Amino acid sequence: MKIDVETYVTLLEKRLELLQKLAQQFLDCRKDFISMDLDGMYARIAEQEELCRRIQGLDPAISTLQQTCMKQLGLERPEEAGGAENAAWAGRLRQVMKELGEAQTEIGRLNQIHAAYLRRSRRTIHVLMNSLGLNAVTYAPGMGPGVIAAQAGKESA
């Protein structure tokens, strides 16, 4: 029994650690956005994707152990919880679950901020592209002597 509970708590702690790393990646990516460091942004986004894959990889094992551990610790019916060892594991589990909830809330908030940055960046890029498109003739390369000579050579051939 203790092995299942210990494994479950360890998996939850690993998930919490990965969520905290993901939150830090969001914060670091914000710095890259502000400094317009495209390489940094791409690297951060790749790391965020990897962290998300690792978190998702833990979910099946966590789900499998969740009900078993809840029964073993007596958390489904607290009046049936037995022993000081179960109480200690239950307390540790409650603390980890509380921290996980806080981390998930923070990740959600940071994810919304990150999505807003991406939306604003997309709009800025669209505005710049439209501006360049409208002014393409104005900023086109000039008709210098080399260009005129090359066009004259094509027409005579």
PDB file of N, CA and C in Angstrom, residues 45-151:
ATOM      1  N   ILE A  45       9.635  28.533 -26.588  1.00  0.00           N
ATOM      2  CA  ILE A  45       8.419  27.836 -27.009  1.00  0.00           C
ATOM      3  C   ILE A  45       8.687  26.345 -27.186  1.00  0.00           C
ATOM      4  N   ALA A  46       9.837  25.999 -27.729  1.00  0.00           N
ATOM      5  CA  ALA A  46      10.198  24.581 -27.874  1.00  0.00           C
ATOM      6  C   ALA A  46      10.318  23.926 -26.493  1.00  0.00           C
ATOM      7  N   GLU A  47      10.900  24.631 -25.546  1.00  0.00           N
ATOM      8  CA  GLU A  47      11.024  24.101 -24.185  1.00  0.00           C
ATOM      9  C   GLU A  47       9.646  23.969 -23.535  1.00  0.00           C
ATOM     10  N   GLN A  48       8.767  24.933 -23.788  1.00  0.00           N
ATOM     11  CA  GLN A  48       7.404  24.843 -23.248  1.00  0.00           C
ATOM     12  C   GLN A  48       6.680  23.619 -23.800  1.00  0.00           C
ATOM     13  N   GLU A  49       6.844  23.369 -25.087  1.00  0.00           N
ATOM     14  CA  GLU A  49       6.225  22.189 -25.698  1.00  0.00           C
ATOM     15  C   GLU A  49       6.753  20.906 -25.065  1.00  0.00           C
ATOM     16  N   GLU A  50       8.055  20.844 -24.840  1.00  0.00           N
ATOM     17  CA  GLU A  50       8.655  19.662 -24.226  1.00  0.00           C
ATOM     18  C   GLU A  50       8.141  19.460 -22.800  1.00  0.00           C
ATOM     19  N   LEU A  51       8.042  20.538 -22.041  1.00  0.00           N
ATOM     20  CA  LEU A  51       7.517  20.429 -20.684  1.00  0.00           C
ATOM     21  C   LEU A  51       6.068  19.953 -20.694  1.00  0.00           C
ATOM     22  N   CYS A  52       5.279  20.459 -21.620  1.00  0.00           N
ATOM     23  CA  CYS A  52       3.876  20.024 -21.728  1.00  0.00           C
ATOM     24  C   CYS A  52       3.791  18.537 -22.071  1.00  0.00           C
ATOM     25  N   ARG A  53       4.644  18.079 -22.968  1.00  0.00           N
ATOM     26  CA  ARG A  53       4.675  16.641 -23.300  1.00  0.00           C
ATOM     27  C   ARG A  53       5.035  15.808 -22.068  1.00  0.00           C
ATOM     28  N   ARG A  54       5.991  16.281 -21.298  1.00  0.00           N
ATOM     29  CA  ARG A  54       6.395  15.539 -20.102  1.00  0.00           C
ATOM     30  C   ARG A  54       5.278  15.518 -19.062  1.00  0.00           C
ATOM     31  N   ILE A  55       4.573  16.633 -18.919  1.00  0.00           N
ATOM     32  CA  ILE A  55       3.440  16.686 -17.988  1.00  0.00           C
ATOM     33  C   ILE A  55       2.345  15.724 -18.450  1.00  0.00           C
ATOM     34  N   GLN A  56       2.029  15.751 -19.730  1.00  0.00           N
ATOM     35  CA  GLN A  56       1.012  14.848 -20.264  1.00  0.00           C
ATOM     36  C   GLN A  56       1.431  13.392 -20.109  1.00  0.00           C
ATOM     37  N   GLY A  57       2.722  13.114 -20.188  1.00  0.00           N
ATOM     38  CA  GLY A  57       3.219  11.758 -20.009  1.00  0.00           C
ATOM     39  C   GLY A  57       2.992  11.229 -18.598  1.00  0.00           C
ATOM     40  N   LEU A  58       2.945  12.116 -17.616  1.00  0.00           N
ATOM     41  CA  LEU A  58       2.698  11.705 -16.228  1.00  0.00           C
ATOM     42  C   LEU A  58       1.218  11.447 -15.953  1.00  0.00           C
ATOM     43  N   ASP A  59       0.346  12.088 -16.703  1.00  0.00           N
ATOM     44  CA  ASP A  59      -1.091  12.037 -16.409  1.00  0.00           C
ATOM     45  C   ASP A  59      -1.681  10.630 -16.369  1.00  0.00           C
ATOM     46  N   PRO A  60      -1.366   9.731 -17.308  1.00  0.00           N
ATOM     47  CA  PRO A  60      -1.969   8.393 -17.219  1.00  0.00           C
ATOM     48  C   PRO A  60      -1.601   7.654 -15.925  1.00  0.00           C
ATOM     49  N   ALA A  61      -0.348   7.728 -15.521  1.00  0.00           N
ATOM     50  CA  ALA A  61       0.078   7.054 -14.294  1.00  0.00           C
ATOM     51  C   ALA A  61      -0.593   7.687 -13.076  1.00  0.00           C
ATOM     52  N   ILE A  62      -0.709   8.992 -13.075  1.00  0.00           N
ATOM     53  CA  ILE A  62      -1.368   9.686 -11.962  1.00  0.00           C
ATOM     54  C   ILE A  62      -2.829   9.262 -11.884  1.00  0.00           C
ATOM     55  N   SER A  63      -3.499   9.239 -13.012  1.00  0.00           N
ATOM     56  CA  SER A  63      -4.914   8.850 -13.035  1.00  0.00           C
ATOM     57  C   SER A  63      -5.102   7.418 -12.543  1.00  0.00           C
ATOM     58  N   THR A  64      -4.205   6.528 -12.945  1.00  0.00           N
ATOM     59  CA  THR A  64      -4.306   5.128 -12.546  1.00  0.00           C
ATOM     60  C   THR A  64      -4.185   4.974 -11.031  1.00  0.00           C
ATOM     61  N   LEU A  65      -3.272   5.699 -10.430  1.00  0.00           N
ATOM     62  CA  LEU A  65      -3.022   5.568  -8.995  1.00  0.00           C
ATOM     63  C   LEU A  65      -3.984   6.378  -8.123  1.00  0.00           C
ATOM     64  N   GLN A  66      -4.634   7.355  -8.713  1.00  0.00           N
ATOM     65  CA  GLN A  66      -5.430   8.289  -7.916  1.00  0.00           C
ATOM     66  C   GLN A  66      -6.495   7.601  -7.070  1.00  0.00           C
ATOM     67  N   GLN A  67      -7.349   6.824  -7.682  1.00  0.00           N
ATOM     68  CA  GLN A  67      -8.434   6.186  -6.930  1.00  0.00           C
ATOM     69  C   GLN A  67      -7.909   5.181  -5.907  1.00  0.00           C
ATOM     70  N   THR A  68      -6.896   4.425  -6.302  1.00  0.00           N
ATOM     71  CA  THR A  68      -6.308   3.440  -5.388  1.00  0.00           C
ATOM     72  C   THR A  68      -5.793   4.124  -4.128  1.00  0.00           C
ATOM     73  N   CYS A  69      -5.087   5.200  -4.308  1.00  0.00           N
ATOM     74  CA  CYS A  69      -4.494   5.901  -3.165  1.00  0.00           C
ATOM     75  C   CYS A  69      -5.549   6.597  -2.321  1.00  0.00           C
ATOM     76  N   MET A  70      -6.560   7.108  -2.958  1.00  0.00           N
ATOM     77  CA  MET A  70      -7.629   7.766  -2.201  1.00  0.00           C
ATOM     78  C   MET A  70      -8.296   6.753  -1.261  1.00  0.00           C
ATOM     79  N   LYS A  71      -8.515   5.544  -1.766  1.00  0.00           N
ATOM     80  CA  LYS A  71      -9.122   4.504  -0.933  1.00  0.00           C
ATOM     81  C   LYS A  71      -8.165   4.083   0.177  1.00  0.00           C
ATOM     82  N   GLN A  72      -6.892   3.881  -0.177  1.00  0.00           N
ATOM     83  CA  GLN A  72      -5.918   3.415   0.798  1.00  0.00           C
ATOM     84  C   GLN A  72      -5.707   4.412   1.926  1.00  0.00           C
ATOM     85  N   LEU A  73      -5.753   5.665   1.600  1.00  0.00           N
ATOM     86  CA  LEU A  73      -5.537   6.700   2.617  1.00  0.00           C
ATOM     87  C   LEU A  73      -6.821   7.059   3.351  1.00  0.00           C
ATOM     88  N   GLY A  74      -7.935   6.530   2.894  1.00  0.00           N
ATOM     89  CA  GLY A  74      -9.201   6.833   3.542  1.00  0.00           C
ATOM     90  C   GLY A  74      -9.690   8.230   3.245  1.00  0.00           C
ATOM     91  N   LEU A  75      -9.269   8.796   2.117  1.00  0.00           N
ATOM     92  CA  LEU A  75      -9.681  10.159   1.792  1.00  0.00           C
ATOM     93  C   LEU A  75     -11.075  10.194   1.175  1.00  0.00           C
ATOM     94  N   GLU A  76     -11.546   9.035   0.702  1.00  0.00           N
ATOM     95  CA  GLU A  76     -12.924   8.999   0.211  1.00  0.00           C
ATOM     96  C   GLU A  76     -13.891   9.096   1.387  1.00  0.00           C
ATOM     97  N   ARG A  77     -13.525   8.410   2.487  1.00  0.00           N
ATOM     98  CA  ARG A  77     -14.303   8.442   3.731  1.00  0.00           C
ATOM     99  C   ARG A  77     -13.318   8.680   4.878  1.00  0.00           C
ATOM    100  N   PRO A  78     -13.101   9.931   5.231  1.00  0.00           N
ATOM    101  CA  PRO A  78     -12.091  10.239   6.243  1.00  0.00           C
ATOM    102  C   PRO A  78     -12.276   9.493   7.561  1.00  0.00           C
ATOM    103  N   GLU A  79     -13.518   9.139   7.897  1.00  0.00           N
ATOM    104  CA  GLU A  79     -13.748   8.446   9.173  1.00  0.00           C
ATOM    105  C   GLU A  79     -13.144   7.045   9.177  1.00  0.00           C
ATOM    106  N   GLU A  80     -12.827   6.509   7.955  1.00  0.00           N
ATOM    107  CA  GLU A  80     -12.244   5.180   7.865  1.00  0.00           C
ATOM    108  C   GLU A  80     -10.718   5.219   7.757  1.00  0.00           C
ATOM    109  N   ALA A  81     -10.140   6.385   7.731  1.00  0.00           N
ATOM    110  CA  ALA A  81      -8.676   6.490   7.614  1.00  0.00           C
ATOM    111  C   ALA A  81      -8.040   5.823   8.816  1.00  0.00           C
ATOM    112  N   GLY A  82      -7.034   5.014   8.562  1.00  0.00           N
ATOM    113  CA  GLY A  82      -6.438   4.270   9.662  1.00  0.00           C
ATOM    114  C   GLY A  82      -4.978   4.596   9.859  1.00  0.00           C
ATOM    115  N   GLY A  83      -4.618   4.842  11.076  1.00  0.00           N
ATOM    116  CA  GLY A  83      -3.224   4.948  11.441  1.00  0.00           C
ATOM    117  C   GLY A  83      -2.568   6.288  11.188  1.00  0.00           C
ATOM    118  N   ALA A  84      -1.485   6.494  11.932  1.00  0.00           N
ATOM    119  CA  ALA A  84      -0.727   7.739  11.821  1.00  0.00           C
ATOM    120  C   ALA A  84       0.002   7.826  10.492  1.00  0.00           C
ATOM    121  N   GLU A  85       0.442   6.653   9.975  1.00  0.00           N
ATOM    122  CA  GLU A  85       1.146   6.654   8.685  1.00  0.00           C
ATOM    123  C   GLU A  85       0.232   7.157   7.578  1.00  0.00           C
ATOM    124  N   ASN A  86      -1.007   6.672   7.569  1.00  0.00           N
ATOM    125  CA  ASN A  86      -1.968   7.142   6.566  1.00  0.00           C
ATOM    126  C   ASN A  86      -2.242   8.632   6.726  1.00  0.00           C
ATOM    127  N   ALA A  87      -2.317   9.081   7.968  1.00  0.00           N
ATOM    128  CA  ALA A  87      -2.567  10.504   8.219  1.00  0.00           C
ATOM    129  C   ALA A  87      -1.400  11.352   7.697  1.00  0.00           C
ATOM    130  N   ALA A  88      -0.179  10.854   7.873  1.00  0.00           N
ATOM    131  CA  ALA A  88       0.987  11.603   7.396  1.00  0.00           C
ATOM    132  C   ALA A  88       0.982  11.688   5.869  1.00  0.00           C
ATOM    133  N   TRP A  89       0.706  10.544   5.217  1.00  0.00           N
ATOM    134  CA  TRP A  89       0.658  10.538   3.751  1.00  0.00           C
ATOM    135  C   TRP A  89      -0.497  11.405   3.259  1.00  0.00           C
ATOM    136  N   ALA A  90      -1.626  11.349   3.954  1.00  0.00           N
ATOM    137  CA  ALA A  90      -2.780  12.157   3.561  1.00  0.00           C
ATOM    138  C   ALA A  90      -2.455  13.643   3.670  1.00  0.00           C
ATOM    139  N   GLY A  91      -1.747  14.018   4.731  1.00  0.00           N
ATOM    140  CA  GLY A  91      -1.340  15.413   4.899  1.00  0.00           C
ATOM    141  C   GLY A  91      -0.384  15.860   3.810  1.00  0.00           C
ATOM    142  N   ARG A  92       0.568  14.988   3.503  1.00  0.00           N
ATOM    143  CA  ARG A  92       1.531  15.309   2.429  1.00  0.00           C
ATOM    144  C   ARG A  92       0.805  15.436   1.089  1.00  0.00           C
ATOM    145  N   LEU A  93      -0.128  14.528   0.853  1.00  0.00           N
ATOM    146  CA  LEU A  93      -0.899  14.567  -0.385  1.00  0.00           C
ATOM    147  C   LEU A  93      -1.734  15.843  -0.475  1.00  0.00           C
ATOM    148  N   ARG A  94      -2.356  16.218   0.606  1.00  0.00           N
ATOM    149  CA  ARG A  94      -3.157  17.464   0.602  1.00  0.00           C
ATOM    150  C   ARG A  94      -2.278  18.679   0.285  1.00  0.00           C
ATOM    151  N   GLN A  95      -1.075  18.713   0.867  1.00  0.00           N
ATOM    152  CA  GLN A  95      -0.162  19.835   0.622  1.00  0.00           C
ATOM    153  C   GLN A  95       0.254  19.890  -0.842  1.00  0.00           C
ATOM    154  N   VAL A  96       0.605  18.724  -1.405  1.00  0.00           N
ATOM    155  CA  VAL A  96       1.004  18.680  -2.810  1.00  0.00           C
ATOM    156  C   VAL A  96      -0.171  19.096  -3.703  1.00  0.00           C
ATOM    157  N   MET A  97      -1.369  18.620  -3.373  1.00  0.00           N
ATOM    158  CA  MET A  97      -2.546  18.971  -4.178  1.00  0.00           C
ATOM    159  C   MET A  97      -2.830  20.476  -4.094  1.00  0.00           C
ATOM    160  N   LYS A  98      -2.630  21.056  -2.920  1.00  0.00           N
ATOM    161  CA  LYS A  98      -2.819  22.504  -2.767  1.00  0.00           C
ATOM    162  C   LYS A  98      -1.819  23.263  -3.639  1.00  0.00           C
ATOM    163  N   GLU A  99      -0.556  22.855  -3.597  1.00  0.00           N
ATOM    164  CA  GLU A  99       0.480  23.505  -4.406  1.00  0.00           C
ATOM    165  C   GLU A  99       0.233  23.306  -5.895  1.00  0.00           C
ATOM    166  N   LEU A 100      -0.243  22.113  -6.263  1.00  0.00           N
ATOM    167  CA  LEU A 100      -0.578  21.860  -7.668  1.00  0.00           C
ATOM    168  C   LEU A 100      -1.691  22.793  -8.142  1.00  0.00           C
ATOM    169  N   GLY A 101      -2.704  22.960  -7.302  1.00  0.00           N
ATOM    170  CA  GLY A 101      -3.798  23.862  -7.654  1.00  0.00           C
ATOM    171  C   GLY A 101      -3.309  25.286  -7.868  1.00  0.00           C
ATOM    172  N   GLU A 102      -2.428  25.744  -6.973  1.00  0.00           N
ATOM    173  CA  GLU A 102      -1.872  27.092  -7.103  1.00  0.00           C
ATOM    174  C   GLU A 102      -1.030  27.214  -8.374  1.00  0.00           C
ATOM    175  N   ALA A 103      -0.221  26.195  -8.638  1.00  0.00           N
ATOM    176  CA  ALA A 103       0.627  26.222  -9.835  1.00  0.00           C
ATOM    177  C   ALA A 103      -0.210  26.206 -11.103  1.00  0.00           C
ATOM    178  N   GLN A 104      -1.268  25.399 -11.118  1.00  0.00           N
ATOM    179  CA  GLN A 104      -2.119  25.340 -12.301  1.00  0.00           C
ATOM    180  C   GLN A 104      -2.850  26.660 -12.530  1.00  0.00           C
ATOM    181  N   THR A 105      -3.259  27.307 -11.460  1.00  0.00           N
ATOM    182  CA  THR A 105      -3.889  28.624 -11.578  1.00  0.00           C
ATOM    183  C   THR A 105      -2.900  29.632 -12.157  1.00  0.00           C
ATOM    184  N   GLU A 106      -1.670  29.611 -11.658  1.00  0.00           N
ATOM    185  CA  GLU A 106      -0.638  30.531 -12.155  1.00  0.00           C
ATOM    186  C   GLU A 106      -0.302  30.242 -13.612  1.00  0.00           C
ATOM    187  N   ILE A 107      -0.204  28.971 -13.981  1.00  0.00           N
ATOM    188  CA  ILE A 107       0.059  28.604 -15.379  1.00  0.00           C
ATOM    189  C   ILE A 107      -1.071  29.115 -16.268  1.00  0.00           C
ATOM    190  N   GLY A 108      -2.295  28.969 -15.830  1.00  0.00           N
ATOM    191  CA  GLY A 108      -3.433  29.472 -16.611  1.00  0.00           C
ATOM    192  C   GLY A 108      -3.346  30.974 -16.832  1.00  0.00           C
ATOM    193  N   ARG A 109      -2.999  31.695 -15.777  1.00  0.00           N
ATOM    194  CA  ARG A 109      -2.865  33.153 -15.872  1.00  0.00           C
ATOM    195  C   ARG A 109      -1.731  33.528 -16.829  1.00  0.00           C
ATOM    196  N   LEU A 110      -0.584  32.884 -16.664  1.00  0.00           N
ATOM    197  CA  LEU A 110       0.560  33.178 -17.537  1.00  0.00           C
ATOM    198  C   LEU A 110       0.277  32.778 -18.982  1.00  0.00           C
ATOM    199  N   ASN A 111      -0.457  31.707 -19.174  1.00  0.00           N
ATOM    200  CA  ASN A 111      -0.812  31.274 -20.517  1.00  0.00           C
ATOM    201  C   ASN A 111      -1.706  32.311 -21.202  1.00  0.00           C
ATOM    202  N   GLN A 112      -2.629  32.891 -20.464  1.00  0.00           N
ATOM    203  CA  GLN A 112      -3.485  33.945 -21.028  1.00  0.00           C
ATOM    204  C   GLN A 112      -2.661  35.170 -21.423  1.00  0.00           C
ATOM    205  N   ILE A 113      -1.712  35.543 -20.588  1.00  0.00           N
ATOM    206  CA  ILE A 113      -0.837  36.679 -20.907  1.00  0.00           C
ATOM    207  C   ILE A 113      -0.013  36.366 -22.153  1.00  0.00           C
ATOM    208  N   HIS A 114       0.528  35.166 -22.214  1.00  0.00           N
ATOM    209  CA  HIS A 114       1.345  34.735 -23.356  1.00  0.00           C
ATOM    210  C   HIS A 114       0.514  34.759 -24.641  1.00  0.00           C
ATOM    211  N   ALA A 115      -0.717  34.265 -24.563  1.00  0.00           N
ATOM    212  CA  ALA A 115      -1.599  34.262 -25.734  1.00  0.00           C
ATOM    213  C   ALA A 115      -1.902  35.691 -26.186  1.00  0.00           C
ATOM    214  N   ALA A 116      -2.059  36.605 -25.238  1.00  0.00           N
ATOM    215  CA  ALA A 116      -2.300  38.010 -25.592  1.00  0.00           C
ATOM    216  C   ALA A 116      -1.093  38.597 -26.321  1.00  0.00           C
ATOM    217  N   TYR A 117       0.118  38.274 -25.853  1.00  0.00           N
ATOM    218  CA  TYR A 117       1.325  38.726 -26.554  1.00  0.00           C
ATOM    219  C   TYR A 117       1.335  38.223 -27.989  1.00  0.00           C
ATOM    220  N   LEU A 118       1.009  36.954 -28.163  1.00  0.00           N
ATOM    221  CA  LEU A 118       1.011  36.377 -29.508  1.00  0.00           C
ATOM    222  C   LEU A 118      -0.037  37.048 -30.403  1.00  0.00           C
ATOM    223  N   ARG A 119      -1.225  37.297 -29.860  1.00  0.00           N
ATOM    224  CA  ARG A 119      -2.267  37.978 -30.654  1.00  0.00           C
ATOM    225  C   ARG A 119      -1.822  39.378 -31.051  1.00  0.00           C
ATOM    226  N   ARG A 120      -1.252  40.102 -30.112  1.00  0.00           N
ATOM    227  CA  ARG A 120      -0.791  41.466 -30.410  1.00  0.00           C
ATOM    228  C   ARG A 120       0.348  41.443 -31.426  1.00  0.00           C
ATOM    229  N   SER A 121       1.241  40.490 -31.282  1.00  0.00           N
ATOM    230  CA  SER A 121       2.355  40.378 -32.231  1.00  0.00           C
ATOM    231  C   SER A 121       1.831  40.074 -33.628  1.00  0.00           C
ATOM    232  N   ARG A 122       0.854  39.183 -33.714  1.00  0.00           N
ATOM    233  CA  ARG A 122       0.274  38.851 -35.020  1.00  0.00           C
ATOM    234  C   ARG A 122      -0.350  40.091 -35.652  1.00  0.00           C
ATOM    235  N   ARG A 123      -1.079  40.866 -34.853  1.00  0.00           N
ATOM    236  CA  ARG A 123      -1.685  42.101 -35.386  1.00  0.00           C
ATOM    237  C   ARG A 123      -0.616  43.081 -35.846  1.00  0.00           C
ATOM    238  N   THR A 124       0.441  43.229 -35.077  1.00  0.00           N
ATOM    239  CA  THR A 124       1.523  44.142 -35.448  1.00  0.00           C
ATOM    240  C   THR A 124       2.164  43.704 -36.755  1.00  0.00           C
ATOM    241  N   ILE A 125       2.401  42.417 -36.899  1.00  0.00           N
ATOM    242  CA  ILE A 125       3.007  41.906 -38.130  1.00  0.00           C
ATOM    243  C   ILE A 125       2.079  42.138 -39.317  1.00  0.00           C
ATOM    244  N   HIS A 126       0.761  41.922 -39.130  1.00  0.00           N
ATOM    245  CA  HIS A 126      -0.186  42.174 -40.218  1.00  0.00           C
ATOM    246  C   HIS A 126      -0.184  43.642 -40.631  1.00  0.00           C
ATOM    247  N   VAL A 127      -0.138  44.533 -39.658  1.00  0.00           N
ATOM    248  CA  VAL A 127      -0.101  45.962 -39.964  1.00  0.00           C
ATOM    249  C   VAL A 127       1.165  46.303 -40.743  1.00  0.00           C
ATOM    250  N   LEU A 128       2.300  45.782 -40.287  1.00  0.00           N
ATOM    251  CA  LEU A 128       3.556  46.054 -40.990  1.00  0.00           C
ATOM    252  C   LEU A 128       3.546  45.488 -42.406  1.00  0.00           C
ATOM    253  N   MET A 129       3.025  44.287 -42.572  1.00  0.00           N
ATOM    254  CA  MET A 129       2.970  43.672 -43.903  1.00  0.00           C
ATOM    255  C   MET A 129       2.051  44.471 -44.826  1.00  0.00           C
ATOM    256  N   ASN A 130       0.910  44.909 -44.312  1.00  0.00           N
ATOM    257  CA  ASN A 130       0.007  45.739 -45.119  1.00  0.00           C
ATOM    258  C   ASN A 130       0.675  47.054 -45.500  1.00  0.00           C
ATOM    259  N   SER A 131       1.374  47.650 -44.556  1.00  0.00           N
ATOM    260  CA  SER A 131       2.064  48.902 -44.835  1.00  0.00           C
ATOM    261  C   SER A 131       3.129  48.707 -45.905  1.00  0.00           C
ATOM    262  N   LEU A 132       3.895  47.646 -45.789  1.00  0.00           N
ATOM    263  CA  LEU A 132       4.922  47.375 -46.797  1.00  0.00           C
ATOM    264  C   LEU A 132       4.293  47.100 -48.160  1.00  0.00           C
ATOM    265  N   GLY A 133       3.174  46.382 -48.163  1.00  0.00           N
ATOM    266  CA  GLY A 133       2.489  46.087 -49.421  1.00  0.00           C
ATOM    267  C   GLY A 133       1.977  47.345 -50.105  1.00  0.00           C
ATOM    268  N   LEU A 134       1.416  48.249 -49.311  1.00  0.00           N
ATOM    269  CA  LEU A 134       0.887  49.494 -49.878  1.00  0.00           C
ATOM    270  C   LEU A 134       1.993  50.409 -50.399  1.00  0.00           C
ATOM    271  N   ASN A 135       3.143  50.334 -49.761  1.00  0.00           N
ATOM    272  CA  ASN A 135       4.245  51.217 -50.134  1.00  0.00           C
ATOM    273  C   ASN A 135       5.334  50.501 -50.917  1.00  0.00           C
ATOM    274  N   ALA A 136       5.028  49.345 -51.479  1.00  0.00           N
ATOM    275  CA  ALA A 136       6.032  48.551 -52.183  1.00  0.00           C
ATOM    276  C   ALA A 136       6.636  49.310 -53.354  1.00  0.00           C
ATOM    277  N   VAL A 137       5.810  50.052 -54.087  1.00  0.00           N
ATOM    278  CA  VAL A 137       6.310  50.795 -55.246  1.00  0.00           C
ATOM    279  C   VAL A 137       7.252  51.906 -54.792  1.00  0.00           C
ATOM    280  N   THR A 138       6.916  52.547 -53.698  1.00  0.00           N
ATOM    281  CA  THR A 138       7.734  53.623 -53.181  1.00  0.00           C
ATOM    282  C   THR A 138       9.118  53.125 -52.777  1.00  0.00           C
ATOM    283  N   TYR A 139       9.156  51.944 -52.183  1.00  0.00           N
ATOM    284  CA  TYR A 139      10.421  51.417 -51.680  1.00  0.00           C
ATOM    285  C   TYR A 139      11.062  50.393 -52.614  1.00  0.00           C
ATOM    286  N   ALA A 140      10.576  50.282 -53.841  1.00  0.00           N
ATOM    287  CA  ALA A 140      11.156  49.350 -54.811  1.00  0.00           C
ATOM    288  C   ALA A 140      12.541  49.820 -55.215  1.00  0.00           C
ATOM    289  N   PRO A 141      13.416  48.892 -55.622  1.00  0.00           N
ATOM    290  CA  PRO A 141      14.762  49.305 -56.065  1.00  0.00           C
ATOM    291  C   PRO A 141      14.654  50.262 -57.253  1.00  0.00           C
ATOM    292  N   GLY A 142      15.522  51.241 -57.255  1.00  0.00           N
ATOM    293  CA  GLY A 142      15.495  52.259 -58.314  1.00  0.00           C
ATOM    294  C   GLY A 142      15.933  51.709 -59.666  1.00  0.00           C
ATOM    295  N   MET A 143      15.686  52.466 -60.693  1.00  0.00           N
ATOM    296  CA  MET A 143      16.057  52.088 -62.057  1.00  0.00           C
ATOM    297  C   MET A 143      17.417  52.709 -62.363  1.00  0.00           C
ATOM    298  N   GLY A 144      18.438  52.155 -61.751  1.00  0.00           N
ATOM    299  CA  GLY A 144      19.787  52.643 -61.968  1.00  0.00           C
ATOM    300  C   GLY A 144      20.311  52.208 -63.332  1.00  0.00           C
ATOM    301  N   PRO A 145      21.530  52.663 -63.719  1.00  0.00           N
ATOM    302  CA  PRO A 145      22.099  52.343 -65.026  1.00  0.00           C
ATOM    303  C   PRO A 145      22.214  50.845 -65.276  1.00  0.00           C
ATOM    304  N   GLY A 146      22.548  50.053 -64.259  1.00  0.00           N
ATOM    305  CA  GLY A 146      22.691  48.613 -64.435  1.00  0.00           C
ATOM    306  C   GLY A 146      21.373  47.950 -64.769  1.00  0.00           C
ATOM    307  N   VAL A 147      20.283  48.404 -64.137  1.00  0.00           N
ATOM    308  CA  VAL A 147      18.965  47.820 -64.376  1.00  0.00           C
ATOM    309  C   VAL A 147      18.481  48.190 -65.769  1.00  0.00           C
ATOM    310  N   ILE A 148      18.676  49.432 -66.155  1.00  0.00           N
ATOM    311  CA  ILE A 148      18.253  49.889 -67.499  1.00  0.00           C
ATOM    312  C   ILE A 148      19.024  49.129 -68.558  1.00  0.00           C
ATOM    313  N   ALA A 149      20.331  48.965 -68.416  1.00  0.00           N
ATOM    314  CA  ALA A 149      21.143  48.258 -69.393  1.00  0.00           C
ATOM    315  C   ALA A 149      20.711  46.795 -69.511  1.00  0.00           C
ATOM    316  N   ALA A 150      20.383  46.173 -68.363  1.00  0.00           N
ATOM    317  CA  ALA A 150      19.960  44.762 -68.374  1.00  0.00           C
ATOM    318  C   ALA A 150      18.624  44.626 -69.093  1.00  0.00           C
ATOM    319  N   GLN A 151      17.706  45.560 -68.860  1.00  0.00           N
ATOM    320  CA  GLN A 151      16.393  45.497 -69.526  1.00  0.00           C
ATOM    321  C   GLN A 151      16.562  45.738 -71.030  1.00  0.00           C
TER     322      GLN A 151
END
